[in-house]
Structures are given as structure tokens and as C-alpha cells.
């Protein structure tokens, strides 16, 4: 998966204004955007991948936002033989656990507990970094991999970014990763962090904040093939456990206070943006 982030600004009414973004970087796969829900369940403006199941990222009607990316420190070229793009999704519980948290939880702390419990009880799963935020401005990062889990409260900072790395798990193992993987993750992190730092804690109108995140998701290195490209056009740098070229299938920007999801149905550098809202 790709690059994710959340920032808390000051809205035009003086209240916290939370915005999140995600790029979906993957080998070719079917995906969807839609309004998920069910009896006695919160409605969710959601994005999903058909092979993954569940919800990859979404905002529920109570103002709870969860965005996610892959995390592991293994070089995909050393992965046991993957026969096709679908094989890399086997044993992935992340989307199902996020779907349940978005369906029943009302704030970030509730969601953290639901996700910790889901990972602990669900058995082995592909590793992930999940940024959890709510309309009050709480921002939490939950990380898990290979039976271990950690979390960090980033509310005071007012922003959080992950680009397929974890800061609470396997630090030494990540330092020993191949250079191409470390550079790709570090450069994307710094690019995204630079944008979010400009806005976090400062007044920002809705259009300015959303447009800045849209531009971020479309940013390139060497036409989308270079290390550090947030919008990917075919990259082999360990953005998932698949040793296959990854492309950005879709980009999303969520306006939590406005109850809206902006999204593309292709690479954000060349696709029109659409919008879906609760209202």
C-alpha cells in the first residue's frame, strides 16, 4: 500500500478541522469507492480492494477516520514465490478489522481498542500502519507486524504520516533493509510531512486544505517511477509484500468535519477528482 496521513487544522469557525489522505499503491487489482453500512452500523465513506476484503480506508458518519498502509521490513524479492497478484493478499485481516471498527466505534480511542483486540484475536496477519483520527482532533497511529503491536498518540503534534514504515516496531530491522526500500519510504515520508507541517495547528479553509492534499497525492519522482514518488507508475520498492510493479490505483482525501471523501478512480496525476458525501 501507499502513503497515508492526517492533519488537524483550525477551521473557519475556530473548531478543529481534520483532514486525511491515502494513496492506494498495489499491483493491479479491482477496487471500489462507496457508502458502506448496515443495520445498527455506522455509515462509512469507504475505499476497498476486492482481494483484501473489508475497508481499506474510510470515514464514518460519527467523524471517525481510519487510513492504512502495509508494513513489513522484508525485501519482497526474498518473499516465497508469489504466483500472481492475488496471492499477496492471503492472510490479510487489516480491512476486516478496520471495517468493524468504523462500523461500531465513535472516536479514535474506541477504534484503537477495537483494532488492538482484532489483531490480537484474529491470528497472523499482514503487517500494517493505521492512522486513526476523529473530529475532536485526536490522532493515533496503530502499528502491527509478525505478532507484535504498538501505538503512538500524535494528537499534540497535530499530524501523522506513514509511508510503509513503523516507528514503534522493529527499528533495527528497518535500518537493515535494502537501501532502495529505506530511501523510498524516507523520501515519501519527508514529502508528505512537509505538507502536513505547513497546515497542522494553523487556520485553513476547507478548499485550501483539500487542494493541498490532492496535489501531494499526485507528486512524482522521475515520472512516477523513481524512489520517493507518492504517485507511483510502476515501482518495486517494497510497498507491499508482492515482488511486482506497484501503481497508484486511486487517491483519497477526507474532510472529516465536512463529511466528505474526495477520490480518483486512477492515478491522481492524470485523473479527475470526484466527491462523495453523507449529506
mmCIF file of C-alpha atoms in Angstrom:
data_model
loop_
_atom_site.group_PDB
_atom_site.id
_atom_site.type_symbol
_atom_site.label_atom_id
_atom_site.label_comp_id
_atom_site.label_asym_id
_atom_site.label_seq_id
_atom_site.Cartn_x
_atom_site.Cartn_y
_atom_site.Cartn_z
ATOM 1 C CA UNK A 1 0.000 0.000 0.000
ATOM 2 C CA UNK A 2 0.985 3.620 -0.247
ATOM 3 C CA UNK A 3 1.370 6.847 1.677
ATOM 4 C CA UNK A 4 -1.107 7.958 4.350
ATOM 5 C CA UNK A 5 -1.514 10.984 6.599
ATOM 6 C CA UNK A 6 -3.819 13.026 8.816
ATOM 7 C CA UNK A 7 -3.585 16.675 9.894
ATOM 8 C CA UNK A 8 -5.589 18.851 12.277
ATOM 9 C CA UNK A 9 -6.103 22.470 11.260
ATOM 10 C CA UNK A 10 -8.200 25.273 12.720
ATOM 11 C CA UNK A 11 -11.448 25.627 10.807
ATOM 12 C CA UNK A 12 -13.131 28.842 9.801
ATOM 13 C CA UNK A 13 -15.396 28.515 12.862
ATOM 14 C CA UNK A 14 -12.401 28.087 15.200
ATOM 15 C CA UNK A 15 -13.101 24.373 15.786
ATOM 16 C CA UNK A 16 -10.683 21.537 14.909
ATOM 17 C CA UNK A 17 -10.751 20.685 11.202
ATOM 18 C CA UNK A 18 -9.302 17.247 10.466
ATOM 19 C CA UNK A 19 -8.233 16.092 7.012
ATOM 20 C CA UNK A 20 -6.752 12.786 5.901
ATOM 21 C CA UNK A 21 -5.298 11.346 2.719
ATOM 22 C CA UNK A 22 -4.273 7.991 1.316
ATOM 23 C CA UNK A 23 -2.813 6.617 -1.879
ATOM 24 C CA UNK A 24 -3.533 3.011 -2.805
ATOM 25 C CA UNK A 25 -0.342 1.563 -4.299
ATOM 26 C CA UNK A 26 -0.643 -2.034 -5.424
ATOM 27 C CA UNK A 27 -0.127 -4.497 -8.221
ATOM 28 C CA UNK A 28 -3.199 -4.269 -10.494
ATOM 29 C CA UNK A 29 -6.352 -5.100 -8.521
ATOM 30 C CA UNK A 30 -10.046 -4.288 -8.590
ATOM 31 C CA UNK A 31 -11.117 -1.568 -6.167
ATOM 32 C CA UNK A 32 -14.222 0.339 -5.160
ATOM 33 C CA UNK A 33 -15.436 3.552 -3.532
ATOM 34 C CA UNK A 34 -18.817 3.689 -1.863
ATOM 35 C CA UNK A 35 -21.114 4.233 1.104
ATOM 36 C CA UNK A 36 -20.889 1.161 3.342
ATOM 37 C CA UNK A 37 -23.389 0.422 6.100
ATOM 38 C CA UNK A 38 -25.873 -1.982 7.606
ATOM 39 C CA UNK A 39 -28.478 -2.389 10.358
ATOM 40 C CA UNK A 40 -27.278 -0.750 13.595
ATOM 41 C CA UNK A 41 -23.971 0.103 11.888
ATOM 42 C CA UNK A 42 -22.441 3.497 11.178
ATOM 43 C CA UNK A 43 -22.414 4.557 7.542
ATOM 44 C CA UNK A 44 -18.900 4.835 6.098
ATOM 45 C CA UNK A 45 -17.493 6.735 3.117
ATOM 46 C CA UNK A 46 -15.133 3.953 2.177
ATOM 47 C CA UNK A 47 -12.459 2.655 -0.162
ATOM 48 C CA UNK A 48 -11.773 -1.028 -0.608
ATOM 49 C CA UNK A 49 -9.754 -3.526 -2.618
ATOM 50 C CA UNK A 50 -11.554 -6.654 -3.784
ATOM 51 C CA UNK A 51 -8.731 -9.085 -2.916
ATOM 52 C CA UNK A 52 -8.258 -7.576 0.555
ATOM 53 C CA UNK A 53 -11.880 -7.686 1.776
ATOM 54 C CA UNK A 54 -13.308 -5.214 4.260
ATOM 55 C CA UNK A 55 -12.497 -1.493 4.174
ATOM 56 C CA UNK A 56 -9.014 -0.267 3.333
ATOM 57 C CA UNK A 57 -9.727 3.298 4.478
ATOM 58 C CA UNK A 58 -12.809 5.275 5.403
ATOM 59 C CA UNK A 59 -14.682 7.949 7.345
ATOM 60 C CA UNK A 60 -17.796 7.082 9.315
ATOM 61 C CA UNK A 61 -20.792 9.313 9.985
ATOM 62 C CA UNK A 62 -19.645 9.950 13.572
ATOM 63 C CA UNK A 63 -16.437 11.573 12.334
ATOM 64 C CA UNK A 64 -14.070 8.630 12.840
ATOM 65 C CA UNK A 65 -11.388 8.286 10.133
ATOM 66 C CA UNK A 66 -9.058 5.291 9.622
ATOM 67 C CA UNK A 67 -6.447 5.120 6.846
ATOM 68 C CA UNK A 68 -3.934 2.310 6.434
ATOM 69 C CA UNK A 69 -0.769 1.163 4.693
ATOM 70 C CA UNK A 70 1.314 -2.013 4.536
ATOM 71 C CA UNK A 71 4.210 -2.508 6.942
ATOM 72 C CA UNK A 72 6.986 -5.068 6.992
ATOM 73 C CA UNK A 73 10.767 -4.951 6.798
ATOM 74 C CA UNK A 74 11.251 -7.958 4.493
ATOM 75 C CA UNK A 75 12.509 -7.430 0.956
ATOM 76 C CA UNK A 76 9.696 -8.668 -1.343
ATOM 77 C CA UNK A 77 12.305 -10.157 -3.674
ATOM 78 C CA UNK A 78 13.083 -12.615 -0.852
ATOM 79 C CA UNK A 79 9.403 -13.486 -0.353
ATOM 80 C CA UNK A 80 8.305 -17.070 -1.026
ATOM 81 C CA UNK A 81 7.122 -17.446 -4.604
ATOM 82 C CA UNK A 82 4.012 -15.398 -5.332
ATOM 83 C CA UNK A 83 2.275 -16.889 -8.337
ATOM 84 C CA UNK A 84 0.071 -13.880 -9.075
ATOM 85 C CA UNK A 85 -1.037 -10.507 -7.769
ATOM 86 C CA UNK A 86 -3.849 -12.091 -5.740
ATOM 87 C CA UNK A 87 -1.511 -14.236 -3.666
ATOM 88 C CA UNK A 88 -0.033 -11.265 -1.829
ATOM 89 C CA UNK A 89 -3.387 -10.657 -0.081
ATOM 90 C CA UNK A 90 -3.585 -14.066 1.572
ATOM 91 C CA UNK A 91 -3.759 -13.814 5.365
ATOM 92 C CA UNK A 92 -4.688 -10.108 5.372
ATOM 93 C CA UNK A 93 -7.024 -9.167 8.235
ATOM 94 C CA UNK A 94 -6.485 -5.404 8.098
ATOM 95 C CA UNK A 95 -9.516 -4.468 6.014
ATOM 96 C CA UNK A 96 -11.908 -6.641 8.014
ATOM 97 C CA UNK A 97 -10.712 -5.208 11.332
ATOM 98 C CA UNK A 98 -10.967 -1.647 10.057
ATOM 99 C CA UNK A 99 -14.450 -2.277 8.696
ATOM 100 C CA UNK A 100 -15.613 -3.463 12.107
ATOM 101 C CA UNK A 101 -14.033 -0.505 13.927
ATOM 102 C CA UNK A 102 -15.615 2.012 11.525
ATOM 103 C CA UNK A 103 -18.995 0.286 11.818
ATOM 104 C CA UNK A 104 -19.257 0.379 15.615
ATOM 105 C CA UNK A 105 -16.821 2.968 17.067
ATOM 106 C CA UNK A 106 -17.440 6.658 17.648
ATOM 107 C CA UNK A 107 -13.970 8.031 18.380
ATOM 108 C CA UNK A 108 -10.267 7.303 17.926
ATOM 109 C CA UNK A 109 -9.723 5.706 21.336
ATOM 110 C CA UNK A 110 -12.651 3.319 20.827
ATOM 111 C CA UNK A 111 -11.253 2.401 17.420
ATOM 112 C CA UNK A 112 -7.743 1.809 18.785
ATOM 113 C CA UNK A 113 -9.072 -0.691 21.311
ATOM 114 C CA UNK A 114 -11.183 -2.435 18.675
ATOM 115 C CA UNK A 115 -8.227 -2.765 16.330
ATOM 116 C CA UNK A 116 -5.824 -3.936 19.046
ATOM 117 C CA UNK A 117 -8.338 -6.581 20.047
ATOM 118 C CA UNK A 118 -8.979 -7.576 16.437
ATOM 119 C CA UNK A 119 -5.301 -8.087 15.666
ATOM 120 C CA UNK A 120 -4.679 -9.955 18.929
ATOM 121 C CA UNK A 121 -7.624 -12.310 18.444
ATOM 122 C CA UNK A 122 -7.515 -12.685 14.675
ATOM 123 C CA UNK A 123 -4.253 -14.575 14.381
ATOM 124 C CA UNK A 124 -1.385 -13.882 11.955
ATOM 125 C CA UNK A 125 -1.991 -11.016 9.550
ATOM 126 C CA UNK A 126 -0.049 -8.997 7.043
ATOM 127 C CA UNK A 127 1.530 -6.082 8.935
ATOM 128 C CA UNK A 128 0.134 -2.577 8.792
ATOM 129 C CA UNK A 129 0.336 1.026 9.931
ATOM 130 C CA UNK A 130 -3.054 2.611 10.635
ATOM 131 C CA UNK A 131 -3.703 6.292 11.368
ATOM 132 C CA UNK A 132 -6.864 6.781 13.414
ATOM 133 C CA UNK A 133 -8.417 10.227 13.899
ATOM 134 C CA UNK A 134 -11.733 11.761 14.899
ATOM 135 C CA UNK A 135 -13.491 15.079 14.575
ATOM 136 C CA UNK A 136 -12.286 16.243 18.003
ATOM 137 C CA UNK A 137 -8.721 16.269 16.645
ATOM 138 C CA UNK A 138 -7.380 13.122 18.332
ATOM 139 C CA UNK A 139 -4.746 11.415 16.141
ATOM 140 C CA UNK A 140 -3.361 7.935 16.951
ATOM 141 C CA UNK A 141 -1.083 5.629 14.966
ATOM 142 C CA UNK A 142 -1.512 1.873 15.427
ATOM 143 C CA UNK A 143 1.202 -0.443 14.068
ATOM 144 C CA UNK A 144 1.414 -4.242 13.961
ATOM 145 C CA UNK A 145 3.609 -6.874 12.335
ATOM 146 C CA UNK A 146 4.577 -10.500 12.983
ATOM 147 C CA UNK A 147 2.624 -10.840 16.218
ATOM 148 C CA UNK A 148 3.761 -7.544 17.732
ATOM 149 C CA UNK A 149 1.825 -4.271 18.020
ATOM 150 C CA UNK A 150 2.452 -0.707 19.177
ATOM 151 C CA UNK A 151 0.664 2.634 19.134
ATOM 152 C CA UNK A 152 1.524 6.322 19.458
ATOM 153 C CA UNK A 153 -0.630 9.317 20.383
ATOM 154 C CA UNK A 154 0.163 12.066 17.849
ATOM 155 C CA UNK A 155 -2.590 14.435 18.988
ATOM 156 C CA UNK A 156 -0.172 17.018 20.392
ATOM 157 C CA UNK A 157 1.790 17.136 17.141
ATOM 158 C CA UNK A 158 -1.410 17.661 15.158
ATOM 159 C CA UNK A 159 -0.351 15.452 12.249
ATOM 160 C CA UNK A 160 0.893 11.969 11.395
ATOM 161 C CA UNK A 161 2.341 10.337 8.285
ATOM 162 C CA UNK A 162 3.319 6.778 7.401
ATOM 163 C CA UNK A 163 4.870 5.555 4.164
ATOM 164 C CA UNK A 164 5.066 1.798 4.785
ATOM 165 C CA UNK A 165 7.195 2.118 7.915
ATOM 166 C CA UNK A 166 6.601 1.810 11.650
ATOM 167 C CA UNK A 167 8.199 3.898 14.396
ATOM 168 C CA UNK A 168 7.236 1.667 17.311
ATOM 169 C CA UNK A 169 8.262 -1.736 15.961
ATOM 170 C CA UNK A 170 11.365 -3.432 14.538
ATOM 171 C CA UNK A 171 13.590 -0.341 14.423
ATOM 172 C CA UNK A 172 16.845 -2.244 13.929
ATOM 173 C CA UNK A 173 15.354 -4.495 11.272
ATOM 174 C CA UNK A 174 14.186 -1.446 9.321
ATOM 175 C CA UNK A 175 17.670 0.086 9.471
ATOM 176 C CA UNK A 176 18.982 -3.089 7.806
ATOM 177 C CA UNK A 177 16.513 -3.034 4.913
ATOM 178 C CA UNK A 178 17.854 -2.660 1.352
ATOM 179 C CA UNK A 179 18.769 0.933 0.502
ATOM 180 C CA UNK A 180 16.094 1.198 -2.212
ATOM 181 C CA UNK A 181 13.375 0.385 0.312
ATOM 182 C CA UNK A 182 14.681 2.740 3.013
ATOM 183 C CA UNK A 183 15.088 5.623 0.564
ATOM 184 C CA UNK A 184 11.643 5.210 -0.982
ATOM 185 C CA UNK A 185 9.943 5.182 2.425
ATOM 186 C CA UNK A 186 12.010 8.024 3.859
ATOM 187 C CA UNK A 187 11.573 10.339 0.869
ATOM 188 C CA UNK A 188 7.823 9.840 0.739
ATOM 189 C CA UNK A 189 7.610 10.445 4.464
ATOM 190 C CA UNK A 190 9.511 13.734 4.243
ATOM 191 C CA UNK A 191 7.490 14.938 1.242
ATOM 192 C CA UNK A 192 4.192 14.253 2.977
ATOM 193 C CA UNK A 193 5.357 15.539 6.364
ATOM 194 C CA UNK A 194 6.480 18.835 4.809
ATOM 195 C CA UNK A 195 2.956 19.487 3.510
ATOM 196 C CA UNK A 196 1.205 18.492 6.722
ATOM 197 C CA UNK A 197 3.548 20.563 8.894
ATOM 198 C CA UNK A 198 2.558 23.667 6.910
ATOM 199 C CA UNK A 199 -1.088 23.260 7.881
ATOM 200 C CA UNK A 200 -1.232 21.482 11.231
ATOM 201 C CA UNK A 201 -2.357 23.777 14.036
ATOM 202 C CA UNK A 202 -2.974 26.696 11.698
ATOM 203 C CA UNK A 203 -6.141 28.256 10.285
ATOM 204 C CA UNK A 204 -7.073 26.809 6.904
ATOM 205 C CA UNK A 205 -10.233 26.969 4.849
ATOM 206 C CA UNK A 206 -11.643 23.700 3.529
ATOM 207 C CA UNK A 207 -10.761 24.229 -0.124
ATOM 208 C CA UNK A 208 -7.157 25.202 0.575
ATOM 209 C CA UNK A 209 -6.526 22.187 2.803
ATOM 210 C CA UNK A 210 -8.169 19.670 0.477
ATOM 211 C CA UNK A 211 -6.413 21.046 -2.619
ATOM 212 C CA UNK A 212 -3.018 20.837 -0.892
ATOM 213 C CA UNK A 213 -3.561 17.158 -0.110
ATOM 214 C CA UNK A 214 -4.743 16.460 -3.650
ATOM 215 C CA UNK A 215 -1.532 17.975 -5.024
ATOM 216 C CA UNK A 216 0.503 15.925 -2.562
ATOM 217 C CA UNK A 217 -1.021 12.627 -3.730
ATOM 218 C CA UNK A 218 -0.104 13.494 -7.350
ATOM 219 C CA UNK A 219 3.554 14.319 -6.679
ATOM 220 C CA UNK A 220 6.216 12.460 -8.673
ATOM 221 C CA UNK A 221 9.837 11.464 -8.809
ATOM 222 C CA UNK A 222 11.070 10.710 -12.358
ATOM 223 C CA UNK A 223 7.590 10.487 -13.814
ATOM 224 C CA UNK A 224 6.295 8.193 -11.119
ATOM 225 C CA UNK A 225 8.974 5.530 -11.467
ATOM 226 C CA UNK A 226 11.554 6.995 -9.104
ATOM 227 C CA UNK A 227 12.222 6.328 -5.436
ATOM 228 C CA UNK A 228 10.048 8.611 -3.319
ATOM 229 C CA UNK A 229 7.186 9.008 -5.804
ATOM 230 C CA UNK A 230 3.926 9.338 -3.925
ATOM 231 C CA UNK A 231 2.034 8.796 -7.182
ATOM 232 C CA UNK A 232 3.510 5.540 -8.500
ATOM 233 C CA UNK A 233 3.637 4.383 -12.112
ATOM 234 C CA UNK A 234 5.390 1.063 -11.590
ATOM 235 C CA UNK A 235 7.704 0.842 -8.568
ATOM 236 C CA UNK A 236 9.476 -2.139 -6.978
ATOM 237 C CA UNK A 237 10.412 -0.746 -3.579
ATOM 238 C CA UNK A 238 8.602 -2.857 -1.007
ATOM 239 C CA UNK A 239 5.279 -1.029 -0.746
ATOM 240 C CA UNK A 240 3.673 -4.408 -0.091
ATOM 241 C CA UNK A 241 4.794 -7.995 0.250
ATOM 242 C CA UNK A 242 4.488 -8.566 -3.522
ATOM 243 C CA UNK A 243 7.649 -8.557 -5.681
ATOM 244 C CA UNK A 244 5.624 -6.984 -8.512
ATOM 245 C CA UNK A 245 5.404 -3.460 -10.013
ATOM 246 C CA UNK A 246 3.139 -1.198 -7.956
ATOM 247 C CA UNK A 247 0.996 1.602 -9.317
ATOM 248 C CA UNK A 248 -1.262 4.118 -7.602
ATOM 249 C CA UNK A 249 -4.730 2.757 -8.248
ATOM 250 C CA UNK A 250 -6.562 5.601 -6.507
ATOM 251 C CA UNK A 251 -6.053 8.550 -4.165
ATOM 252 C CA UNK A 252 -8.448 9.757 -1.475
ATOM 253 C CA UNK A 253 -8.757 12.928 0.619
ATOM 254 C CA UNK A 254 -11.230 13.021 3.515
ATOM 255 C CA UNK A 255 -12.762 16.161 5.020
ATOM 256 C CA UNK A 256 -13.852 14.941 8.450
ATOM 257 C CA UNK A 257 -15.853 17.991 9.561
ATOM 258 C CA UNK A 258 -17.474 18.267 6.138
ATOM 259 C CA UNK A 259 -18.333 14.559 5.999
ATOM 260 C CA UNK A 260 -16.879 14.145 2.511
ATOM 261 C CA UNK A 261 -14.493 11.897 0.597
ATOM 262 C CA UNK A 262 -12.706 13.226 -2.486
ATOM 263 C CA UNK A 263 -11.304 10.452 -4.654
ATOM 264 C CA UNK A 264 -9.892 9.429 -8.026
ATOM 265 C CA UNK A 265 -10.524 6.249 -9.985
ATOM 266 C CA UNK A 266 -6.998 6.222 -11.392
ATOM 267 C CA UNK A 267 -3.609 7.799 -10.803
ATOM 268 C CA UNK A 268 -4.160 11.224 -9.166
ATOM 269 C CA UNK A 269 -1.697 12.925 -11.526
ATOM 270 C CA UNK A 270 -3.978 12.310 -14.503
ATOM 271 C CA UNK A 271 -7.461 11.546 -13.145
ATOM 272 C CA UNK A 272 -10.389 13.814 -12.373
ATOM 273 C CA UNK A 273 -11.366 14.147 -8.715
ATOM 274 C CA UNK A 274 -14.838 13.123 -7.639
ATOM 275 C CA UNK A 275 -16.629 13.689 -4.350
ATOM 276 C CA UNK A 276 -18.941 11.595 -2.179
ATOM 277 C CA UNK A 277 -20.583 12.955 0.965
ATOM 278 C CA UNK A 278 -23.016 11.958 3.698
ATOM 279 C CA UNK A 279 -25.190 14.990 3.010
#
